[in-house]
CSV table of C-alpha atoms in Angstrom, one decimal:
chain,number,residue,atom,x,y,z
A,1,SER,CA,3.9,-10.2,-9.4
A,2,GLN,CA,5.2,-7.6,-8.3
A,3,GLN,CA,6.1,-4.2,-10.7
A,4,GLY,CA,9.0,-3.0,-8.7
A,5,GLU,CA,11.8,-4.0,-7.6
A,6,GLU,CA,13.8,-1.9,-4.8
A,7,ASP,CA,17.4,-1.4,-4.1
A,8,PRO,CA,18.6,-1.9,-1.6
A,9,GLN,CA,16.9,-4.5,0.2
A,10,ALA,CA,18.6,-4.1,3.5
A,11,LEU,CA,20.3,-0.5,4.9
A,12,SER,CA,21.8,0.5,8.1
A,13,ILE,CA,23.3,3.9,9.1
A,14,GLN,CA,23.9,5.9,11.7
A,15,GLU,CA,21.9,8.6,13.1
A,16,GLY,CA,22.5,11.7,11.1
A,17,GLU,CA,23.7,10.0,7.7
A,18,ASN,CA,21.6,10.0,4.3
A,19,ALA,CA,19.4,7.0,3.2
A,20,THR,CA,18.9,6.5,-0.4
A,21,MET,CA,16.5,3.9,-1.7
A,22,ASN,CA,15.8,2.4,-5.2
A,23,CYS,CA,12.9,1.6,-6.6
A,24,SER,CA,12.0,0.5,-10.4
A,25,TYR,CA,9.2,-0.6,-12.3
A,26,LYS,CA,7.6,-2.2,-15.5
A,27,THR,CA,5.2,-0.8,-17.1
A,28,SER,CA,4.1,3.0,-17.7
A,29,ILE,CA,2.5,5.1,-14.7
A,30,ASN,CA,0.0,7.9,-14.0
A,31,ASN,CA,2.7,7.9,-10.9
A,32,LEU,CA,4.7,6.7,-8.6
A,33,GLN,CA,3.9,6.8,-4.4
A,34,TRP,CA,6.4,6.0,-1.2
A,35,TYR,CA,5.0,4.4,1.6
A,36,ARG,CA,7.0,3.6,5.2
A,37,GLN,CA,5.5,1.0,7.3
A,38,ASN,CA,6.7,-0.1,10.3
A,39,SER,CA,6.5,-3.0,12.3
A,40,GLY,CA,4.1,-4.5,10.1
A,41,ARG,CA,1.5,-1.8,11.1
A,42,GLY,CA,-0.4,-0.3,8.9
A,43,LEU,CA,1.3,2.2,5.4
A,44,VAL,CA,2.0,5.8,6.4
A,45,HIS,CA,1.6,8.3,2.6
A,46,LEU,CA,5.2,10.0,2.4
A,47,ILE,CA,4.5,11.1,-1.2
A,48,LEU,CA,3.6,11.2,-4.6
A,49,ILE,CA,5.5,12.3,-7.7
A,50,ARG,CA,3.2,12.3,-11.4
A,51,SER,CA,5.0,11.1,-14.2
A,52,ASN,CA,5.7,14.4,-15.8
A,53,GLU,CA,7.1,15.5,-12.3
A,54,ARG,CA,11.0,15.4,-12.5
A,55,GLU,CA,11.7,15.8,-8.8
A,56,LYS,CA,9.9,16.2,-5.2
A,57,HIS,CA,10.9,18.0,-2.0
A,58,SER,CA,9.3,17.1,1.1
A,59,GLY,CA,11.0,18.0,4.6
A,60,ARG,CA,13.7,15.9,4.8
A,61,LEU,CA,12.4,13.9,1.7
A,62,ARG,CA,13.9,13.8,-1.8
A,63,VAL,CA,12.1,11.7,-4.5
A,64,THR,CA,13.5,11.8,-7.8
A,65,LEU,CA,11.9,10.2,-10.5
A,66,ASP,CA,13.0,8.7,-14.2
A,67,THR,CA,10.4,7.3,-16.8
A,68,SER,CA,12.7,6.7,-19.5
A,69,LYS,CA,15.0,4.6,-16.7
A,70,LYS,CA,11.2,3.6,-14.9
A,71,SER,CA,13.4,3.7,-12.2
A,72,SER,CA,12.4,6.5,-8.8
A,73,SER,CA,14.5,7.0,-5.8
A,74,LEU,CA,13.7,8.5,-2.1
A,75,LEU,CA,16.3,9.9,-0.6
A,76,ILE,CA,15.3,11.1,3.4
A,77,THR,CA,18.2,13.3,4.7
A,78,ALA,CA,19.5,14.0,8.3
A,79,SER,CA,18.1,10.5,9.1
A,80,ARG,CA,16.9,10.2,12.5
A,81,ALA,CA,16.2,6.6,14.7
A,82,ALA,CA,12.7,6.7,14.8
A,83,ASP,CA,13.6,6.9,10.5
A,84,THR,CA,13.6,2.8,11.4
A,85,ALA,CA,11.5,1.3,9.0
A,86,SER,CA,10.0,-0.7,6.3
A,87,TYR,CA,10.5,2.0,2.9
A,88,PHE,CA,7.8,1.2,-0.2
A,89,CYS,CA,7.5,2.5,-4.1
A,90,ALA,CA,3.8,2.0,-5.6
A,91,THR,CA,3.1,2.8,-8.7
A,92,ASP,CA,-0.4,4.0,-10.7
A,93,ALA,CA,0.1,2.2,-14.1
A,94,ARG,CA,-3.1,3.4,-14.7
A,95,ALA,CA,-2.1,4.8,-18.2
A,96,GLY,CA,-3.6,3.9,-21.2
A,97,GLY,CA,-5.3,1.3,-19.1
A,98,THR,CA,-8.4,0.8,-15.8
A,99,SER,CA,-6.5,0.4,-13.1
A,100,TYR,CA,-8.4,1.5,-10.7
A,101,GLY,CA,-7.1,1.5,-7.1
A,102,LYS,CA,-4.4,-0.7,-8.3
A,103,LEU,CA,-0.8,0.4,-6.8
A,104,THR,CA,2.0,-2.4,-7.9
A,105,PHE,CA,4.6,-2.1,-4.5
A,106,GLY,CA,8.2,-3.0,-4.8
A,107,GLN,CA,9.6,-5.6,-2.6
A,108,GLY,CA,10.8,-2.6,-0.7
A,109,THR,CA,13.7,-1.5,1.7
A,110,ILE,CA,13.9,-2.5,5.6
A,111,LEU,CA,15.8,1.0,7.2
A,112,THR,CA,17.6,0.9,10.3
A,113,VAL,CA,19.3,4.2,11.7
A,114,HIS,CA,21.8,3.8,14.9
A,115,PRO,CA,21.2,5.7,17.2
B,1,LYS,CA,-9.9,14.5,10.2
B,2,ALA,CA,-10.1,10.4,10.9
B,3,GLY,CA,-8.0,8.3,9.0
B,4,VAL,CA,-8.3,5.2,7.7
B,5,THR,CA,-10.1,3.1,10.5
B,6,GLN,CA,-10.0,-1.1,9.9
B,7,THR,CA,-11.9,-3.4,12.4
B,8,PRO,CA,-10.2,-5.6,14.2
B,9,ARG,CA,-6.7,-5.2,14.5
B,10,TYR,CA,-6.2,-9.1,15.4
B,11,LEU,CA,-8.4,-12.2,14.7
B,12,ILE,CA,-7.0,-15.7,15.3
B,13,LYS,CA,-9.8,-17.9,13.3
B,14,THR,CA,-9.9,-21.8,13.1
B,15,ARG,CA,-9.3,-23.4,9.3
B,16,GLY,CA,-12.4,-23.5,7.0
B,17,GLN,CA,-14.1,-20.8,8.8
B,18,GLN,CA,-15.2,-17.3,7.1
B,19,VAL,CA,-14.1,-14.2,8.7
B,20,THR,CA,-15.2,-10.2,7.8
B,21,LEU,CA,-13.5,-7.7,8.5
B,22,SER,CA,-14.4,-3.5,8.3
B,23,CYS,CA,-13.1,-0.5,5.9
B,24,SER,CA,-13.9,3.0,6.9
B,25,PRO,CA,-12.2,5.6,4.5
B,26,ILE,CA,-11.6,8.8,5.2
B,27,SER,CA,-15.0,11.4,4.8
B,28,GLY,CA,-15.6,12.7,1.4
B,29,HIS,CA,-13.1,9.9,0.4
B,30,ARG,CA,-15.6,7.1,-3.0
B,31,SER,CA,-12.4,4.4,-3.3
B,32,VAL,CA,-11.8,1.5,-1.1
B,33,SER,CA,-8.7,-0.5,-2.1
B,34,TRP,CA,-7.6,-4.1,-0.3
B,35,TYR,CA,-4.7,-5.5,0.0
B,36,GLN,CA,-3.3,-8.4,1.2
B,37,GLN,CA,0.0,-8.4,3.2
B,38,THR,CA,2.9,-11.6,3.4
B,39,PRO,CA,6.3,-12.1,3.8
B,40,GLY,CA,6.5,-14.5,1.4
B,41,GLN,CA,4.4,-12.1,-1.3
B,42,GLY,CA,4.5,-9.0,0.0
B,43,LEU,CA,1.5,-6.1,-0.6
B,44,GLN,CA,-1.4,-8.0,-3.5
B,45,PHE,CA,-3.6,-6.3,-4.5
B,46,LEU,CA,-7.1,-7.6,-4.3
B,47,PHE,CA,-9.8,-5.7,-5.2
B,48,GLU,CA,-11.2,-1.4,-5.3
B,49,TYR,CA,-14.7,-1.1,-4.5
B,50,PHE,CA,-16.3,3.0,-6.3
B,51,SER,CA,-19.5,3.9,-5.0
B,52,GLU,CA,-20.6,0.4,-3.9
B,53,THR,CA,-19.0,-0.9,-7.4
B,54,GLN,CA,-15.9,-3.1,-7.5
B,55,ARG,CA,-14.3,-1.7,-10.4
B,56,ASN,CA,-11.0,-3.7,-10.3
B,57,LYS,CA,-10.2,-7.2,-9.2
B,58,GLY,CA,-6.8,-8.8,-8.4
B,59,ASN,CA,-5.6,-12.8,-8.6
B,60,PHE,CA,-7.7,-13.9,-5.9
B,61,PRO,CA,-9.7,-16.8,-5.5
B,62,GLY,CA,-13.2,-16.8,-5.1
B,63,ARG,CA,-13.4,-17.0,-1.5
B,64,PHE,CA,-12.1,-13.8,-1.6
B,65,SER,CA,-15.2,-11.4,-1.8
B,66,GLY,CA,-15.9,-7.5,-0.6
B,67,ARG,CA,-18.4,-5.0,-1.0
B,68,GLN,CA,-19.4,-1.2,0.0
B,69,PHE,CA,-22.1,0.9,1.0
B,70,SER,CA,-23.7,3.9,-0.2
B,71,ASN,CA,-21.7,5.8,3.3
B,72,SER,CA,-18.8,4.1,1.7
B,73,ARG,CA,-17.6,2.2,4.7
B,74,SER,CA,-16.1,-1.4,2.9
B,75,GLU,CA,-16.4,-5.2,4.6
B,76,MET,CA,-14.6,-8.0,2.9
B,77,ASN,CA,-15.1,-11.5,3.1
B,78,VAL,CA,-13.2,-14.6,3.6
B,79,SER,CA,-14.8,-17.7,3.7
B,80,THR,CA,-13.5,-21.6,4.0
B,81,LEU,CA,-10.1,-19.7,5.6
B,82,GLU,CA,-7.1,-21.9,4.7
B,83,LEU,CA,-3.4,-21.3,6.7
B,84,GLY,CA,-2.1,-19.7,3.7
B,85,ASP,CA,-4.9,-17.4,3.8
B,86,SER,CA,-2.7,-15.7,7.7
B,87,ALA,CA,-1.7,-12.3,7.1
B,88,LEU,CA,-1.9,-8.7,7.4
B,89,TYR,CA,-4.7,-7.0,5.4
B,90,LEU,CA,-4.6,-3.8,4.5
B,91,CYS,CA,-7.2,-1.2,2.6
B,92,ALA,CA,-6.7,1.9,1.1
B,93,SER,CA,-9.2,5.0,0.7
B,94,SER,CA,-8.9,7.6,-1.6
B,95,LEU,CA,-11.2,10.1,-3.7
B,96,GLY,CA,-11.3,7.8,-6.3
B,97,ARG,CA,-11.1,10.4,-9.6
B,98,GLY,CA,-8.6,11.8,-11.9
B,99,THR,CA,-5.2,10.2,-12.2
B,100,ASN,CA,-3.7,11.3,-9.9
B,101,THR,CA,-5.2,11.0,-5.9
B,102,GLU,CA,-3.3,9.8,-2.8
B,103,ALA,CA,-4.1,6.3,-1.4
B,104,PHE,CA,-4.1,6.5,1.8
B,105,PHE,CA,-3.7,3.7,4.2
B,106,GLY,CA,-5.3,2.2,6.9
B,107,GLN,CA,-4.0,0.0,10.1
B,108,GLY,CA,-4.2,-3.4,8.7
B,109,THR,CA,-6.1,-6.6,10.7
B,110,ARG,CA,-3.8,-8.7,11.7
B,111,LEU,CA,-5.8,-12.5,10.8
B,112,THR,CA,-4.2,-15.4,11.9
B,113,VAL,CA,-5.6,-18.8,10.4
B,114,VAL,CA,-5.0,-22.1,13.1
């Protein structure tokens, strides 16, 4: 079963606009990771945010984490056509448990950026 | 340094056959996890190996098995293939120690069962 729910399921924007994707999860986590996937290929790691962090930046990416609401958001600023992909959040729910190596993924957001 | 390498990239098999997929992790990484991705179920965890030991297993039937070698390379095997096993199989590599280590994925093996 999927831990996370991602919202929206699909997002269509123009180049230069910002894209925001949201992720909710159910259990306590050690960290949350965001990934990008192009057309059924492998997952590209974007960013990891620890449970004691609230915000993290990497280039045009900004990730926030609210553990009280069990939610995270990914903001892509000044989007480009090359950002067109599916975006997934994945939680490492090892806190207090032994979920070695197991990431639990959301269903993903399909982002389309029109040139 | 080289990323995670999965072979083969594509496979077509017939129902009832078995298949073996391979994953070479990033150098220095000792943990390899396997995932199945389908349009209906999304990304689901199969199992994880660290230092040749299976530490965690998802909810898949016993037809799905794996192993890890001393050089951290891992294989997964699916026996008695069913049509529903058609999927993208992804492996992830990580250091495997500590609570906040990033997992890096390979390009996947696309398995089609006919």
